[in-house]
PDB file of C-alpha atoms in Angstrom:
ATOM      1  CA  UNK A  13      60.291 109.994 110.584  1.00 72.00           C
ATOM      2  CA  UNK A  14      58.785 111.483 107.655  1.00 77.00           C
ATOM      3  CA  UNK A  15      59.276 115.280 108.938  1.00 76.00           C
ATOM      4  CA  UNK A  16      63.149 114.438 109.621  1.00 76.00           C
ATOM      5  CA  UNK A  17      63.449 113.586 106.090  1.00 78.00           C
ATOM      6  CA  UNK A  18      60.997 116.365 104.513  1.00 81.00           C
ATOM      7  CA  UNK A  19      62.928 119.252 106.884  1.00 87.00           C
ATOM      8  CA  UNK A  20      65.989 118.061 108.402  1.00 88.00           C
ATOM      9  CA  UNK A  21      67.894 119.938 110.835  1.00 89.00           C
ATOM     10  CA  UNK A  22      71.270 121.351 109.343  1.00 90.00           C
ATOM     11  CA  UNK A  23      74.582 122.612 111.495  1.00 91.00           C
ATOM     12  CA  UNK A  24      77.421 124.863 110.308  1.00 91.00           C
ATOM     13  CA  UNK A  25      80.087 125.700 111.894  1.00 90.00           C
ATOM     14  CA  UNK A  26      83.207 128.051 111.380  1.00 85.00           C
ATOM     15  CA  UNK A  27      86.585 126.427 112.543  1.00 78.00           C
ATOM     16  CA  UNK A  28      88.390 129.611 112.485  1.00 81.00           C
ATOM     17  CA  UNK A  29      85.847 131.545 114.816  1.00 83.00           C
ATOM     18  CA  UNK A  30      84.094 128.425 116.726  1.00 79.00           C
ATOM     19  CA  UNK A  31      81.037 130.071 115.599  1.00 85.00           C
ATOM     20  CA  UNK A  32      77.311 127.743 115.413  1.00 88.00           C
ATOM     21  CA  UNK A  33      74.403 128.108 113.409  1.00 90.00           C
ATOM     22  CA  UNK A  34      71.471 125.893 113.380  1.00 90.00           C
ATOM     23  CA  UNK A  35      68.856 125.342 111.058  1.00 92.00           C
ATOM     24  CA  UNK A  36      65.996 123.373 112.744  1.00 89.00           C
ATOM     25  CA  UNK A  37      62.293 123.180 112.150  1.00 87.00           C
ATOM     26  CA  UNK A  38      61.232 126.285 113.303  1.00 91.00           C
ATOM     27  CA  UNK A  39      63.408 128.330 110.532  1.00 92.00           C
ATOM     28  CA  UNK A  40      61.810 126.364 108.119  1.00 93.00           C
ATOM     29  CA  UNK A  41      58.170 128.082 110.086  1.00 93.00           C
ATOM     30  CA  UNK A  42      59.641 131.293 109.016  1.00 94.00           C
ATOM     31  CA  UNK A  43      61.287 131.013 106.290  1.00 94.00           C
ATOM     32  CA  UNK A  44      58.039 129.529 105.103  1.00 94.00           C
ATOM     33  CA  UNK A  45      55.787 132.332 105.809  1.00 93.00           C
ATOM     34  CA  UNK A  46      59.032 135.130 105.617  1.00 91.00           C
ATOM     35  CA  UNK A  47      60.860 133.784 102.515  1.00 90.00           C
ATOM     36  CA  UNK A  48      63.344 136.234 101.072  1.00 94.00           C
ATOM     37  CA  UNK A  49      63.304 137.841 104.278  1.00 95.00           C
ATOM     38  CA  UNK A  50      64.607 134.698 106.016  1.00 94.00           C
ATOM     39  CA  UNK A  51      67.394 134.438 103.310  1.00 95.00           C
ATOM     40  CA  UNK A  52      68.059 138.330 103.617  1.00 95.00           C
ATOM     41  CA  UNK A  53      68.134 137.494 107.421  1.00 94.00           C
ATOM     42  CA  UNK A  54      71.573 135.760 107.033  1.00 92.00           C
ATOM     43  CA  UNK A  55      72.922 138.444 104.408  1.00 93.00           C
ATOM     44  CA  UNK A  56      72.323 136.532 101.644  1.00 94.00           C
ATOM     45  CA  UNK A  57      71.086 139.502  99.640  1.00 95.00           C
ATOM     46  CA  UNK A  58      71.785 137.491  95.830  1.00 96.00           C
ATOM     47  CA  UNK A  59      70.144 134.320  97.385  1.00 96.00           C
ATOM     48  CA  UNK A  60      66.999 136.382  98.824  1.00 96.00           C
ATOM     49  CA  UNK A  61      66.724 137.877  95.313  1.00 96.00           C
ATOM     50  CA  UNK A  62      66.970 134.176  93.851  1.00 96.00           C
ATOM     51  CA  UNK A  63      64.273 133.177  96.212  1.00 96.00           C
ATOM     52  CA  UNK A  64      61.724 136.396  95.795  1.00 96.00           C
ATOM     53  CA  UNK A  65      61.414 135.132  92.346  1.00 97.00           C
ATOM     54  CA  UNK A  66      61.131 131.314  93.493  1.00 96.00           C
ATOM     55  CA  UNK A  67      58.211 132.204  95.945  1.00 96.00           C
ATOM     56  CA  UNK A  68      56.868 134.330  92.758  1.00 96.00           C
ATOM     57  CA  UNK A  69      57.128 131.443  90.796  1.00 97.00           C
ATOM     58  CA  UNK A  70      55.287 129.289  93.421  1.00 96.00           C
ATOM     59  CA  UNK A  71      52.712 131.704  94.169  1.00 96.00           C
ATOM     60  CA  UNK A  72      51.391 131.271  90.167  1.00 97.00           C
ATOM     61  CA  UNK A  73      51.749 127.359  90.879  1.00 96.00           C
ATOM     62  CA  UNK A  74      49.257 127.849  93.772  1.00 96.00           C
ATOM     63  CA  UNK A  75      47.065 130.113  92.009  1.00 97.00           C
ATOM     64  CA  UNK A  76      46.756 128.729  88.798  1.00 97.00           C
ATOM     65  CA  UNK A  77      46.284 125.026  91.133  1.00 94.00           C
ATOM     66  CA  UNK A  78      43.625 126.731  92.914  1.00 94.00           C
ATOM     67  CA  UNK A  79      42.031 127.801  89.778  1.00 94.00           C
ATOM     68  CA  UNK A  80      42.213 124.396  87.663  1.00 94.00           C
ATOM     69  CA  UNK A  81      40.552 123.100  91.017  1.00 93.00           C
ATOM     70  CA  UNK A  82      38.110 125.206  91.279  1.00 92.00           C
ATOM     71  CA  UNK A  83      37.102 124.552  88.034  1.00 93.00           C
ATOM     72  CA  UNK A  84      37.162 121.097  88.211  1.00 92.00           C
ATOM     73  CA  UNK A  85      35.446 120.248  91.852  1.00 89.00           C
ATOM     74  CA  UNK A  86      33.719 123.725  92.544  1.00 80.00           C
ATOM     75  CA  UNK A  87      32.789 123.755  96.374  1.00 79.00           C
ATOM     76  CA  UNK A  88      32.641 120.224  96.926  1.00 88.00           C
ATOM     77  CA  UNK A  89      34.214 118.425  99.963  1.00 91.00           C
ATOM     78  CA  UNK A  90      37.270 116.829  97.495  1.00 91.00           C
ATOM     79  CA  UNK A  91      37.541 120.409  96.147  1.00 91.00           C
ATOM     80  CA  UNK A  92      38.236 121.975  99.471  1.00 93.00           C
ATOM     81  CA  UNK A  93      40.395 119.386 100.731  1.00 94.00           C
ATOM     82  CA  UNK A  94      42.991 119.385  97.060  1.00 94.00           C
ATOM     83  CA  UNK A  95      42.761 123.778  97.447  1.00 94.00           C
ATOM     84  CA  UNK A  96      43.992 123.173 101.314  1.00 95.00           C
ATOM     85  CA  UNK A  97      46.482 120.391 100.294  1.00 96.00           C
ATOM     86  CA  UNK A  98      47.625 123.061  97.538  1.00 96.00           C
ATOM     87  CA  UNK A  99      48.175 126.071  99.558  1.00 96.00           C
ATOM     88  CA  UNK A 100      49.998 124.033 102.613  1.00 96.00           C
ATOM     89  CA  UNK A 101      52.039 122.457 100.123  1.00 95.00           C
ATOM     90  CA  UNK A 102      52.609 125.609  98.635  1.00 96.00           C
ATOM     91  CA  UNK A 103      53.896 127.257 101.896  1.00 95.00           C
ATOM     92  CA  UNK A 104      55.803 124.529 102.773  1.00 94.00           C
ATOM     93  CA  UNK A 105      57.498 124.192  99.536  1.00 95.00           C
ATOM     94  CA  UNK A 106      58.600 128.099  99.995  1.00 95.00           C
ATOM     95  CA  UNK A 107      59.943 127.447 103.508  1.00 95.00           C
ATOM     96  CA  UNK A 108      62.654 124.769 102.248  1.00 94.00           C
ATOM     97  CA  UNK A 109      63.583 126.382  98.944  1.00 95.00           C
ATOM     98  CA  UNK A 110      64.186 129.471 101.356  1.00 96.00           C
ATOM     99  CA  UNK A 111      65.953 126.855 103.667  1.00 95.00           C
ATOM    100  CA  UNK A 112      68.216 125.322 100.665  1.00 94.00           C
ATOM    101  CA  UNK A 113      69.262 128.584  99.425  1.00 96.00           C
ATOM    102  CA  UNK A 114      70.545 129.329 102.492  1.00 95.00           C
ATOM    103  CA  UNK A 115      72.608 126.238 103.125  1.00 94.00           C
ATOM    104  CA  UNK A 116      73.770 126.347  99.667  1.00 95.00           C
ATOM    105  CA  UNK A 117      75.063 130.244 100.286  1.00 95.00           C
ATOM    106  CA  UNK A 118      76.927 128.942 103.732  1.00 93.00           C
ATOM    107  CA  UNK A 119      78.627 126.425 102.362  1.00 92.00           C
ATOM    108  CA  UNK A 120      79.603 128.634  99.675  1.00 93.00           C
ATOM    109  CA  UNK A 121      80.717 130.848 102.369  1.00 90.00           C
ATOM    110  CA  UNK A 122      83.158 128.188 103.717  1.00 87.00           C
ATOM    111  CA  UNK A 123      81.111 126.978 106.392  1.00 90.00           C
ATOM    112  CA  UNK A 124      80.853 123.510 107.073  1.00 88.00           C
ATOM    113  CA  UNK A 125      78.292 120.881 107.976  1.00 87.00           C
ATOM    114  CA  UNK A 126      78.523 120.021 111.342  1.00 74.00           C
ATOM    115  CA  UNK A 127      77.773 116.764 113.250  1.00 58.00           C
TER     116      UNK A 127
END
């Protein structure tokens, strides 16, 4: 489906310590709306840093989206619909950078995909 492909679900585990982690849709929920916190979280503290200034950078994308829009459709129904579109995108587009950071610092780590 088109959410398994947008957020798929990730599995790492540690072959010296048998330990699991699992990254399914509900860490993408919070790291959406947590970020940095989510990558902090797993003691990533260079990666949360990296991502503070991603979601920075992505909160001017929304806001200057919201402002082009406004300026182009002003309260109108299509107007509404694009500054919705923008800030769910938005959010969403925070949760899997937050979620790709931190797959990128555990395999880094030495962890490995699991199956």
């Amino acid at each position: 489906m088109i959410l398994d492909a947008l957020f798929p679900t990730y599995r790492f585990d540690k072959a010296e310590t048998d330990d699991l982690v699992v990254i399914d849709r509900w860490s993408y929920t919070w790291a959406a709306f947590g970020g940095p916190l989510f990558v902090l979280s797993k003691r990533l503290y260079f990666l949360a840093f990296i991502d503070l200034l991603a979601m920075i950078a992505i909160a001017g994308g929304i806001i200057f989206g919201l402002t082009v829009i406004v300026y182009l459709f002003s309260a109108s129904l299509e107007g509404m619909l694009l500054m919705l579109i923008t800030v769910v995108g938005g959010i969403a587009l925070n949760g899997v950078m937050a979620v790709r950071l931190v797959r990128y610092g555990y395999l880094q780590r030495g962890w490995r995909l699991g199956y």
